[in-house]
Coordinates of C-alpha atoms and ligand atoms in Angstrom, one line a residue:
M1 CA 162.7 92.6 98.2
T2 CA 159.0 93.3 97.7
K3 CA 158.3 96.0 95.1
N4 CA 157.1 99.4 96.4
I5 CA 153.5 99.5 95.3
M6 CA 153.9 103.3 94.5
S7 CA 156.2 102.3 91.6
C8 CA 153.7 100.0 90.0
E9 CA 151.3 100.9 87.3
T10 CA 147.8 100.1 88.5
V11 CA 146.4 99.8 85.0
A12 CA 148.3 100.2 81.7
L13 CA 148.3 99.1 78.1
D14 CA 151.3 97.1 76.8
N15 CA 151.2 98.9 73.4
E16 CA 153.7 96.5 71.7
H17 CA 151.8 93.3 72.6
N18 CA 148.3 94.8 72.8
V19 CA 147.7 93.5 76.3
L20 CA 146.0 95.1 79.3
L21 CA 148.3 95.1 82.4
I22 CA 146.8 95.3 85.9
V23 CA 148.1 94.8 89.4
D24 CA 146.0 92.0 90.8
Q25 CA 144.6 93.8 93.9
T26 CA 143.1 90.6 95.3
K27 CA 146.6 89.4 96.0
L28 CA 147.7 92.6 97.9
P29 CA 149.4 93.2 100.2
G30 CA 151.0 89.7 100.2
R31 CA 152.1 89.6 96.5
V32 CA 152.5 92.0 93.7
E33 CA 151.2 90.1 90.7
I34 CA 150.8 91.7 87.3
L35 CA 148.0 90.2 85.1
S36 CA 148.3 90.4 81.3
L37 CA 144.8 90.3 79.9
T38 CA 143.4 90.3 76.3
K39 CA 140.2 88.3 76.4
Q40 CA 136.9 90.1 77.1
E41 CA 135.8 87.5 79.6
D42 CA 139.0 87.9 81.6
I43 CA 138.8 91.7 81.6
H44 CA 135.1 91.5 82.7
R45 CA 136.1 89.1 85.5
A46 CA 139.0 91.3 86.6
I47 CA 136.6 94.2 87.1
S48 CA 133.8 92.3 88.7
S49 CA 136.1 90.3 91.1
L50 CA 138.0 93.6 92.1
Q51 CA 141.3 92.5 90.7
V52 CA 141.2 96.0 89.3
R53 CA 138.9 98.3 91.3
G54 CA 138.2 101.9 92.3
A55 CA 136.0 104.0 90.0
P56 CA 138.7 105.7 87.9
A57 CA 140.8 102.6 87.5
I58 CA 137.7 100.6 86.4
G59 CA 137.0 103.2 83.7
V60 CA 140.6 103.1 82.4
A61 CA 140.6 99.2 82.4
A62 CA 137.3 99.2 80.5
A63 CA 138.6 101.7 77.9
F64 CA 141.6 99.5 77.2
G65 CA 139.3 96.5 77.2
A66 CA 137.1 98.1 74.6
Y67 CA 140.1 98.9 72.5
L68 CA 141.3 95.3 72.7
A69 CA 137.7 94.2 71.8
A70 CA 138.0 96.4 68.7
C71 CA 141.3 94.8 67.7
G72 CA 139.6 91.4 67.9
I73 CA 136.9 92.3 65.4
S74 CA 138.0 91.2 61.9
S75 CA 135.3 92.8 59.9
N76 CA 136.2 95.8 57.8
D77 CA 132.6 96.8 57.2
Y78 CA 131.8 99.8 59.3
D79 CA 128.2 98.8 60.3
D80 CA 129.3 95.2 61.2
F81 CA 132.3 96.5 63.1
S82 CA 130.2 99.1 64.9
R83 CA 127.5 96.6 65.9
K84 CA 130.1 94.2 67.3
F85 CA 132.0 96.9 69.1
K86 CA 128.8 98.1 70.8
K87 CA 128.0 94.6 72.0
S88 CA 131.5 94.3 73.6
C89 CA 131.1 97.7 75.3
D90 CA 127.7 96.6 76.7
Y91 CA 129.3 93.4 78.0
L92 CA 132.1 95.3 79.7
A93 CA 129.6 97.8 81.1
S94 CA 127.8 94.9 82.8
S95 CA 130.8 94.1 85.0
R96 CA 129.8 96.4 87.9
P97 CA 126.8 98.7 88.3
T98 CA 127.7 101.7 90.6
A99 CA 130.8 103.5 89.4
V100 CA 129.8 105.9 86.7
N101 CA 133.3 106.2 85.4
L102 CA 132.9 102.7 83.8
F103 CA 129.9 103.9 81.7
W104 CA 131.5 107.3 81.1
A105 CA 134.8 105.8 79.7
L106 CA 132.9 103.3 77.6
G107 CA 130.7 106.1 76.3
R108 CA 133.8 108.0 75.2
M109 CA 135.0 104.9 73.3
E110 CA 131.6 104.4 71.7
R111 CA 131.5 108.0 70.5
V112 CA 134.9 107.5 68.7
V113 CA 133.2 104.9 66.6
S114 CA 129.9 106.6 66.1
G115 CA 131.7 109.8 65.0
S116 CA 133.9 108.0 62.4
K117 CA 131.4 106.5 60.0
N118 CA 133.3 107.5 56.9
L119 CA 136.7 106.2 58.1
P120 CA 138.3 102.9 57.4
V121 CA 138.0 100.4 60.3
S122 CA 141.8 100.2 60.7
E123 CA 141.9 103.9 61.3
I124 CA 139.1 103.8 63.8
K125 CA 141.0 101.1 65.8
D126 CA 144.0 103.5 66.0
M127 CA 141.7 106.2 67.2
L128 CA 140.3 103.9 69.9
R129 CA 143.8 103.2 71.1
D130 CA 144.5 106.9 71.3
E131 CA 141.3 107.6 73.1
A132 CA 141.9 104.9 75.7
I133 CA 145.4 106.2 76.3
R134 CA 144.0 109.8 76.6
I135 CA 141.5 108.6 79.2
R136 CA 144.4 107.0 81.1
N137 CA 146.7 110.0 81.0
E138 CA 143.9 112.5 81.8
D139 CA 143.1 110.5 85.0
A140 CA 146.6 111.2 86.3
E141 CA 146.3 114.9 85.6
V142 CA 142.8 115.0 87.1
C143 CA 144.0 113.3 90.3
R144 CA 146.9 115.6 90.6
A145 CA 144.7 118.6 90.4
I146 CA 142.3 117.1 93.0
G147 CA 145.4 116.7 95.2
E148 CA 146.4 120.3 94.8
Y149 CA 142.9 121.5 95.7
G150 CA 142.7 119.0 98.6
L151 CA 146.0 120.3 100.0
T152 CA 144.5 123.7 100.5
L153 CA 142.1 122.2 103.0
V154 CA 144.6 120.6 105.3
N155 CA 147.5 121.7 107.6
D156 CA 150.9 120.1 108.2
G157 CA 150.5 117.7 111.1
D158 CA 146.8 117.0 110.6
G159 CA 145.2 113.7 111.4
I160 CA 143.2 112.6 108.4
M161 CA 140.7 109.7 108.3
T162 CA 139.9 107.8 105.1
H163 CA 137.8 104.9 104.1
C164 CA 138.2 102.1 101.5
N165 CA 141.0 102.8 99.0
A166 CA 140.7 106.0 96.9
G167 CA 144.4 106.1 96.3
Q168 CA 146.8 105.4 93.5
L169 CA 145.6 101.8 93.4
A170 CA 142.1 103.1 92.5
T171 CA 143.4 105.4 89.8
V172 CA 146.3 105.8 87.4
R173 CA 148.3 108.0 89.8
Y174 CA 148.0 109.8 93.1
G175 CA 144.4 108.7 93.8
T176 CA 141.6 111.0 94.6
A177 CA 141.1 111.1 98.4
L178 CA 144.7 110.1 99.0
A179 CA 146.1 112.6 96.4
P180 CA 146.5 115.4 98.9
I181 CA 148.2 113.1 101.2
H182 CA 150.7 111.8 98.6
L183 CA 151.3 115.3 97.2
G184 CA 151.7 116.7 100.7
R185 CA 154.1 114.0 101.7
S186 CA 156.3 114.8 98.6
R187 CA 156.4 118.4 99.9
G188 CA 157.4 117.5 103.4
Y189 CA 154.0 117.6 105.2
G190 CA 153.7 115.1 108.1
F191 CA 150.1 113.8 108.2
R192 CA 148.9 111.2 110.5
V193 CA 146.4 109.0 108.6
F194 CA 143.7 106.7 110.1
A195 CA 142.7 104.1 107.5
C196 CA 139.4 102.3 108.2
E197 CA 139.8 98.7 107.4
T198 CA 136.6 98.6 105.3
R199 CA 134.7 95.4 105.8
P200 CA 134.0 93.1 104.2
L201 CA 136.7 93.3 101.5
L202 CA 139.3 95.2 103.5
Q203 CA 140.4 97.7 100.9
G204 CA 141.5 99.9 103.7
A205 CA 143.6 97.3 105.5
R206 CA 145.0 95.6 102.4
L207 CA 145.4 98.5 100.0
T208 CA 145.3 101.9 101.7
A209 CA 147.6 100.8 104.5
L210 CA 150.1 99.3 102.0
E211 CA 150.1 102.3 99.6
L212 CA 150.5 104.9 102.4
M213 CA 153.2 103.0 104.2
D214 CA 155.1 102.5 100.9
D215 CA 154.9 106.2 100.4
G216 CA 156.3 106.8 103.9
V217 CA 153.1 108.2 105.4
D218 CA 152.4 107.8 109.2
T219 CA 149.5 105.3 108.9
T220 CA 147.3 103.8 111.6
L221 CA 144.9 101.0 110.7
I222 CA 141.6 100.9 112.6
C223 CA 138.5 98.6 112.4
D224 CA 135.5 100.4 111.0
N225 CA 133.8 100.4 114.4
M226 CA 136.7 102.4 116.0
A227 CA 136.1 105.5 113.9
S228 CA 134.0 107.2 116.6
S229 CA 136.4 106.5 119.3
V230 CA 139.3 107.9 117.3
M231 CA 137.4 111.1 116.4
K232 CA 136.3 111.6 120.0
R233 CA 139.9 111.7 121.1
G234 CA 140.5 114.7 118.8
W235 CA 142.9 112.8 116.5
V236 CA 141.1 113.6 113.3
Q237 CA 141.0 117.1 111.7
E238 CA 139.5 116.1 108.4
V239 CA 137.9 113.1 106.7
F240 CA 138.7 112.5 103.0
V241 CA 136.9 109.8 101.0
G242 CA 136.6 109.0 97.3
C243 CA 133.3 108.3 95.5
D244 CA 131.8 106.2 92.8
R245 CA 129.0 108.5 91.8
V246 CA 127.9 112.0 92.8
A247 CA 124.2 112.9 92.2
A248 CA 123.2 116.4 91.0
N249 CA 122.2 117.4 94.6
G250 CA 125.6 116.4 96.0
D251 CA 124.6 113.1 97.5
S252 CA 127.8 111.0 97.2
C253 CA 127.9 107.2 96.8
N254 CA 131.0 105.5 98.0
K255 CA 132.2 102.3 99.7
I256 CA 129.8 100.9 102.3
G257 CA 130.5 102.6 105.6
T258 CA 131.1 106.1 104.1
S259 CA 127.7 107.4 105.2
G260 CA 128.3 106.3 108.8
L261 CA 131.6 108.2 108.8
A262 CA 129.9 111.3 107.4
I263 CA 127.4 111.2 110.2
L264 CA 130.1 110.8 112.8
A265 CA 132.1 113.6 111.3
K266 CA 129.1 115.9 111.6
Y267 CA 128.6 114.9 115.2
Y268 CA 132.2 115.6 116.1
D269 CA 132.3 118.8 113.9
I270 CA 135.0 117.4 111.6
P271 CA 135.1 118.6 108.0
F272 CA 134.1 115.8 105.6
Y273 CA 135.4 116.0 102.1
V274 CA 134.5 113.9 99.1
C275 CA 137.1 113.8 96.3
A276 CA 135.5 113.3 92.9
P277 CA 136.8 113.7 89.3
T278 CA 134.1 115.4 87.3
S279 CA 133.7 112.2 85.4
T280 CA 132.1 110.8 88.6
I281 CA 129.4 113.4 88.7
D282 CA 126.1 112.1 87.3
M283 CA 123.8 115.0 86.7
S284 CA 121.1 112.5 85.5
A285 CA 120.9 111.2 89.0
K286 CA 118.8 113.8 90.9
S287 CA 119.7 112.4 94.3
G288 CA 121.3 109.3 95.9
Q289 CA 118.1 107.5 95.5
D290 CA 118.7 107.3 91.7
I291 CA 122.0 105.5 92.2
H292 CA 122.1 101.7 91.7
I293 CA 123.8 100.2 94.7
E294 CA 125.7 97.0 93.9
E295 CA 125.0 94.0 96.1
R296 CA 127.7 91.4 96.3
A297 CA 128.0 87.7 97.2
P298 CA 127.3 86.6 100.8
D299 CA 130.5 84.7 101.1
E300 CA 132.4 88.0 101.1
V301 CA 130.9 88.6 104.5
T302 CA 131.0 85.1 106.0
E303 CA 134.2 83.6 104.8
L304 CA 136.3 85.2 102.1
W305 CA 138.9 86.8 104.3
Y306 CA 138.7 84.4 107.2
R307 CA 140.8 81.3 107.6
E308 CA 137.6 79.4 108.3
R309 CA 134.0 80.4 107.9
M310 CA 132.9 82.8 110.7
A311 CA 129.1 82.6 110.4
P312 CA 126.7 79.7 110.7
A313 CA 126.0 78.1 107.4
G314 CA 122.7 79.3 105.9
V315 CA 122.6 82.6 107.7
K316 CA 121.0 85.4 105.7
V317 CA 123.5 88.0 104.6
Y318 CA 122.9 91.5 103.2
N319 CA 126.0 92.8 101.4
P320 CA 125.6 96.2 99.8
A321 CA 129.0 97.4 98.4
F322 CA 128.2 101.1 98.6
D323 CA 126.1 103.6 100.5
V324 CA 125.3 107.3 100.0
A325 CA 126.5 110.1 102.2
D326 CA 123.7 112.7 102.1
S327 CA 124.8 116.1 100.7
E328 CA 124.1 118.0 103.9
L329 CA 126.8 116.0 105.7
I330 CA 129.5 116.9 103.1
T331 CA 131.6 120.0 103.7
G332 CA 133.0 120.1 100.2
I333 CA 133.3 118.1 97.0
V334 CA 136.9 118.3 95.6
T335 CA 137.1 118.1 91.9
E336 CA 139.9 118.8 89.4
R337 CA 138.1 122.1 88.5
G338 CA 137.8 123.3 92.1
I339 CA 136.0 122.7 95.3
A340 CA 132.2 122.6 95.2
R341 CA 130.4 123.9 98.3
P342 CA 126.8 123.7 99.3
P343 CA 124.3 124.3 97.8
Y344 CA 125.6 121.5 95.5
S345 CA 122.9 121.7 92.9
D346 CA 124.3 125.1 91.9
S347 CA 128.0 124.5 92.5
L348 CA 128.1 121.1 90.8
A349 CA 126.2 122.4 87.8
S350 CA 128.6 125.3 87.3
I351 CA 131.6 123.0 87.7
Q352 CA 130.2 120.7 85.1
N353 CA 129.7 123.6 82.7
M354 CA 133.4 124.7 83.0
R355 CA 135.8 123.6 80.3
N356 CA 138.2 120.7 81.0
L357 CA 140.9 121.4 83.6
Ligands
MRU401 O1 134.5 98.2 95.5 P1 135.7 99.1 95.2 O2 136.9 98.7 95.9 O3 135.8 99.3 93.8 O4 135.2 100.5 95.8 C1 136.0 101.6 95.6 C2 135.6 102.9 96.3 O5 134.5 102.9 97.0 C3 136.4 104.1 96.1 O6 136.3 104.9 97.3 C4 135.9 104.9 94.9 O7 135.7 104.0 93.8 C5 136.7 106.0 94.6 S1 138.3 105.5 94.0 C6 139.2 106.9 93.6

């Protein structure tokens, strides 16, 4: 029998053997394969090839990757250790450019080292392991809190549209955009979820549909270009999406196709919610224009998920992985510290100034 994906750990550390464990998401939904990774090159590749993906999960994988890098440094001299550790963190940070959680998590790991100048290297390594585990455990708590706030925005029986996968497979537990759905489900709510397939890499079809069905949620898969038609029929009461980076003015960068959904939701007068851990808010980005949008390989569009190539050889391809939903299209940004409402420059700043959870 195939394993229920909700019982799998998306990203974890095998403490005994010092190995990073991830569910290989490029194999889903066909096969649940757990990868055991220790080498920096393999962890970098796992992130860049989307074997592990989703902003929070990438951050956790990178934190464990940084810890494993530290374990592989034999020097006991602080300066030498610290230089080599920084080089490894820079390398892991180069795996993907858009999700701020990657840099946020590596920044936390680097601060453990920079703040421990007078400690023996062996002790610093233990502290790095503890910090990575903390980052992981906090993610589950943060997602749960987002789920609780998100649940206050929906009613039993609602139709909810979502894009890409911002679920448990993108985090440690619950997800962000899917957290209210999972929590609601465990409390007996009956939502009807429309999952956009999310071209070109099909995170909606392959991952969201699998995760929601495994949780027993009523799930309908649609092609991205069907969203307007489904909304027009009155089947959608809210849209919930995740995000990779929120700018200080509330512009929210998420999987390509998100901004189109936000425009449609505005047209049909459907609330559009972005779910974002505060670690995803980047106050140094004034607006969406300051966010680096990853561009990925042309073959993802022309052939990767087809049995045979579906576009003429040599055609030019533009393949941005993300886009930005403008803040004026967003009804609310759901964080673990509460729901930010427009004007976002004020509400996000005060949420960022609050203490943790
Ligand atoms: O390219 P991916 O699959 O990593 O993109 C993921 C998304 O766009 C998610 O919506 C986002 O990272 C939030 S995950 C909680």
